XYZ file of C-alpha atoms in Angstrom:
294
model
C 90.270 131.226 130.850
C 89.056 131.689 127.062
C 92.058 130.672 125.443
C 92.236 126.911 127.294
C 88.705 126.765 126.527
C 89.478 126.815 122.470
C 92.480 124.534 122.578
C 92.149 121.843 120.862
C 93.590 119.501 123.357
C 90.921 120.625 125.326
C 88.406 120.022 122.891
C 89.009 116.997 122.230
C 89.173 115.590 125.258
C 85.982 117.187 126.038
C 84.748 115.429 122.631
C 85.768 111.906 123.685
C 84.364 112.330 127.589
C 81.058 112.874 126.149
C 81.556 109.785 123.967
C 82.814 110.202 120.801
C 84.369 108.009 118.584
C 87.982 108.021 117.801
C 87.408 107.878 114.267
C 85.484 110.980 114.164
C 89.033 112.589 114.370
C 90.726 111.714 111.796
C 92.214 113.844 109.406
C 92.159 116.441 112.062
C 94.730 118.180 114.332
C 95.403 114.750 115.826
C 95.749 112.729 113.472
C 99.523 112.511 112.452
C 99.064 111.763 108.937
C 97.280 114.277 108.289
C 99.770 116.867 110.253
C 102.365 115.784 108.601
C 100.660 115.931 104.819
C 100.171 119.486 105.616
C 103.614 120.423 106.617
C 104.532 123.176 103.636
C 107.618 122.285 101.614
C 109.366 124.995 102.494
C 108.778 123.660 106.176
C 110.642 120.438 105.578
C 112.811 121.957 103.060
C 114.076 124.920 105.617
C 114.233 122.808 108.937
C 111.424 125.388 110.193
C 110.905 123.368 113.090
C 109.272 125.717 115.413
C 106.249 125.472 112.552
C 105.827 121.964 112.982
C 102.735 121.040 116.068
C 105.342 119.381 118.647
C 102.881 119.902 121.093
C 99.967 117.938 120.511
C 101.672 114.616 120.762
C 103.500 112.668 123.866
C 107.335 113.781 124.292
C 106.984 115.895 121.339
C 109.682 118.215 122.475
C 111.630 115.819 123.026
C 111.828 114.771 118.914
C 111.628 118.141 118.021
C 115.102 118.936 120.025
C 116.790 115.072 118.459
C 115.683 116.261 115.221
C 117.250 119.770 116.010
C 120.647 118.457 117.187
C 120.779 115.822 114.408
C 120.365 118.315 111.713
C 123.092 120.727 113.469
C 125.897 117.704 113.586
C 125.669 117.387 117.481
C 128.109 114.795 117.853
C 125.796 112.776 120.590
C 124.530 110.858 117.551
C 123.195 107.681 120.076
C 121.528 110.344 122.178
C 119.963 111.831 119.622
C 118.465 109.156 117.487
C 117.847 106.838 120.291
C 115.048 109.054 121.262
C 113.549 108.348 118.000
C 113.815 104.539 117.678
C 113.698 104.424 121.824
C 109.709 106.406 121.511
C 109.182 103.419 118.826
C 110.446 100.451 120.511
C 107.940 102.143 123.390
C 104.788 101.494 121.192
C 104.883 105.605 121.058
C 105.063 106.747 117.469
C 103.451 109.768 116.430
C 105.570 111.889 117.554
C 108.385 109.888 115.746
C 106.277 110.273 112.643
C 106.671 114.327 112.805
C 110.306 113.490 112.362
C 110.459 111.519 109.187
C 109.920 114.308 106.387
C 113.302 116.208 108.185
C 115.388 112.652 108.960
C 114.869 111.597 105.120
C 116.332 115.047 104.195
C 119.228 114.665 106.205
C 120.121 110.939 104.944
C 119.432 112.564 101.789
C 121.980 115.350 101.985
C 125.682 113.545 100.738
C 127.412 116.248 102.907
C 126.043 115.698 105.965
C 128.275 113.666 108.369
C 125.602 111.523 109.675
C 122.881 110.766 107.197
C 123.329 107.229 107.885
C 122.408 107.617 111.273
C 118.747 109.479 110.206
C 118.275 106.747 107.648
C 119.155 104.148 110.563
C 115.726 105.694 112.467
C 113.437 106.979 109.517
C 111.669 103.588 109.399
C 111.064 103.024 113.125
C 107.458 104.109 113.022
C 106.497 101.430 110.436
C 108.426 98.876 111.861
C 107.714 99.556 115.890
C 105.772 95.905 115.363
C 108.239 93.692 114.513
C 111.187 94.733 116.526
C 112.870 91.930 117.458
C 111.670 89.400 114.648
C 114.508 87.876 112.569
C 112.516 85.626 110.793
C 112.473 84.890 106.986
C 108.987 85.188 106.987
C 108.371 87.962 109.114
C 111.637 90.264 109.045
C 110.740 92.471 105.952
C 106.926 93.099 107.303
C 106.184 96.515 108.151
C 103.243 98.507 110.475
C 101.160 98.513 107.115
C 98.640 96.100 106.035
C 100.034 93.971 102.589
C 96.563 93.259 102.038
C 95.371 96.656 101.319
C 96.773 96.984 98.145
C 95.906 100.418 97.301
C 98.935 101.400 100.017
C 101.526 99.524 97.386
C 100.299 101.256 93.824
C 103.797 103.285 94.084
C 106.150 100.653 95.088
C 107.429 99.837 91.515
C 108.162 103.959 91.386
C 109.872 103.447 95.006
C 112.169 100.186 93.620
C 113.243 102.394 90.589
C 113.997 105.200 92.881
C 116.470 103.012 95.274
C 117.740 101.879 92.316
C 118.713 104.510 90.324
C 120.160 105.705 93.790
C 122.015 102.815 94.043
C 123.753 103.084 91.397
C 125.383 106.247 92.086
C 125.846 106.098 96.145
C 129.293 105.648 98.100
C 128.719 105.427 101.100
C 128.664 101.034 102.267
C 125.872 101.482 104.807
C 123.371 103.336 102.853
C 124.191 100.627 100.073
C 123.248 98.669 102.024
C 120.220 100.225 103.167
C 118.644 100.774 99.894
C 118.724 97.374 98.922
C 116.978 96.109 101.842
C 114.397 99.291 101.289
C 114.084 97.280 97.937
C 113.566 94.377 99.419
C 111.047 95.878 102.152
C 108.609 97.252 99.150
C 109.067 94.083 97.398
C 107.847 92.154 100.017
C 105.072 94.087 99.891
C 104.367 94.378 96.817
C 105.798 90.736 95.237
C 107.620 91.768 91.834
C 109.930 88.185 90.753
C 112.420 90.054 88.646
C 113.321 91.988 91.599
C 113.706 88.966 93.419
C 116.156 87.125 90.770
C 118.054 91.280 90.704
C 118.583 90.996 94.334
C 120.157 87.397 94.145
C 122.507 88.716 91.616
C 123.715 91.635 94.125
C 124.777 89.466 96.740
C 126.375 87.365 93.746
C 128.225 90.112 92.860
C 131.631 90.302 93.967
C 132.596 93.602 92.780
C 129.666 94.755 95.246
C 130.415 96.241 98.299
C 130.280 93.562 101.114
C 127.976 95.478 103.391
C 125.622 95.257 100.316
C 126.221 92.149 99.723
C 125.513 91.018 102.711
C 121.983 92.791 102.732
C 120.789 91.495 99.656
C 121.497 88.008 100.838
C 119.032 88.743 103.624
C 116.752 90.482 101.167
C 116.667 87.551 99.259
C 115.984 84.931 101.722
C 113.101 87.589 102.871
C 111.652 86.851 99.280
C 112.068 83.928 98.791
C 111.229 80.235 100.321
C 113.817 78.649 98.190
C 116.528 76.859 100.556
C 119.892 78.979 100.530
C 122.040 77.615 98.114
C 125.653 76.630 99.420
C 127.146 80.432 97.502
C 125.242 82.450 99.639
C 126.224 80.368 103.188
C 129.756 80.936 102.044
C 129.555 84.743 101.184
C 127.656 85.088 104.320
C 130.000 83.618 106.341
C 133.002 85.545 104.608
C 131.676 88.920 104.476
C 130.563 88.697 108.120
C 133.277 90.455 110.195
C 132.655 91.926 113.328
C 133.685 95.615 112.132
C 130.662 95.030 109.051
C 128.575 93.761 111.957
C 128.766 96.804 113.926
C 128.736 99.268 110.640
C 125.335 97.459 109.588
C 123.644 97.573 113.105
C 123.177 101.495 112.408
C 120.696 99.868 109.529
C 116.745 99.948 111.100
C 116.335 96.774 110.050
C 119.308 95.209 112.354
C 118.512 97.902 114.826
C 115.304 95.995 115.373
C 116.060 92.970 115.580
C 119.046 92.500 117.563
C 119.562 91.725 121.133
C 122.089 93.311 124.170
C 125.167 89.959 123.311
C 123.713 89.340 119.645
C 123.382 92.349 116.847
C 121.265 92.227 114.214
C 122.951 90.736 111.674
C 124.287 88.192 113.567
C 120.587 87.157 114.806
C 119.463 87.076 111.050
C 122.075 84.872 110.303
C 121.697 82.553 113.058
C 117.635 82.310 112.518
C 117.705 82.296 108.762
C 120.889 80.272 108.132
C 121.268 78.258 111.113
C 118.050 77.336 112.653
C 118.846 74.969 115.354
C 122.035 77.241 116.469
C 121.412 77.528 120.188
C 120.821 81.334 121.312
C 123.465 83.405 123.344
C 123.162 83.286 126.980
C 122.007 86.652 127.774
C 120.910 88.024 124.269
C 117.540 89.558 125.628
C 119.067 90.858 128.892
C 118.593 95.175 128.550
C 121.406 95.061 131.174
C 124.411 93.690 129.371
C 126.619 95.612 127.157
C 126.934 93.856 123.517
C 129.981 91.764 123.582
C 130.912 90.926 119.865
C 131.911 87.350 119.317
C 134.987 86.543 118.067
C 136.011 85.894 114.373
């Protein structure tokens, strides 16, 4: 009976019934953010899951065990980081938050066979909000608040980072991803010579086409300028169905797509082509994603 009594579950749950406030437990054993800045190195490092407080948050066994079978190469990759983005999509994302520090190792690690898979789910927690939204204005938003701008003092250390990656990475997908990370914190943080840098990538014809095709998002994300005839035409080039379904492993088309339309194919219809009609049955959860013909 004594060791229920000092949980902390327990405790706070007692705390709140007697009418505390939620705030009075932050930075505590609750409060995600401050779990996970007190993971030790050699925690994230070493994959010493059993070390990390699972427990205390809703379906945390269930991330713990993705996370696991990720790291190991299970070959159930939509399994395994569906429960991820599937917990965010939910509105449930501290749990998911636990699993960041370990999935940005593993995207991180050239080796491992599915790193663009963890990268594909390392940004549902900030982005849980605007699944779904395809919008110029809105696509590139994340959980955060812009207006606090102490949250954005790093972002020109984060832009040099993806870039300097950038410049040395492969693999077309995570290209791709880091320039739409650049164009995430620059969205965030405006920065106008990153703006005019990503309209040169998706200029660029020596770049790959899957980033090519995500700086021309990026850069209508930054931009209110009306797309200039180039970038309709690379678009509509560079579009295949196989780059479609290589670029929906990205968070960002993840998000946004529907059951018959895929992320990039959404983006291009509500950035590009505003008054293109929908697909019948884009929203239904039901139907299996049929890609159009090219």
């Amino acid at each position: 009976m004594g060791e229920w009594r000092t949980d902390p579950t327990f405790a706070m749950c007692r705390a709140l019934v007697d009418g505390a406030d939620l705030s009075s437990f932050v930075g505590g054993p609750f409060d995600v953010r401050a779990v996970v800045a007190g993971l030790r190195p050699e925690v994230k490092d070493g994959f010493l899951l059993d070390e990390v407080p699972w427990e205390r948050f809703p379906c945390g066994d269930d991330v713990r065990e993705a996370v696991r079978l990720l790291h190991g190469g299970d070959p159930a990759l939509r399994t395994r980081t569906g429960v991820v983005s599937g917990m965010c999509a939910n509105d449930m994302r501290a749990a998911p938050v636990l699993a960041v520090p370990f999935l940005i190792r593993i995207a991180a690690d050239g080796r491992h066979p599915y790193r663009a898979h963890a990268l594909s789910v390392v940004a549902s927690p900030a982005r849980a909000r605007h699944f779904g939204v395809a919008s110029r204005a809105e696509m590139l938003l994340h959980r955060a608040d812009a207006r606090s701008g102490s949250l954005y003092d790093g972002y020109g250390e984060v832009r040099a980072a993806f870039r300097v990656r950038l410049a040395v990475e492969q693999d077309p997908t995570v290209r791709a991803a880091l320039l739409l990370g650049v164009a995430e914190a620059t969205r965030a943080h405006p920065h106008p010579p990153t703006t005019a840098w990503m309209e040169e990538q998706w200029q660029e014809a020596t770049q790959v086409p899957e980033a090519r095709l995500a700086a021309a998002i990026g850069w209508l994300c930054l931009t209110d300028d009306p797309a200039p005839d180039g970038l309709h035409a690379a678009v509509d080039d560079l579009a295949t169905d196989a780059r479609v379904r290589s670029m929906d492993t990205l968070p960002w088309m993840a998000a946004v797509g529907g059951s018959r339309e895929p992320g990039l194919r959404r983006c291009i219809r509500e950035m590009l082509h505003p008054g293109r009609a929908e697909p019948a049955g884009h929203d239904d959860p039901w139907a299996p994603w049929t890609p159009a013909s090219r």
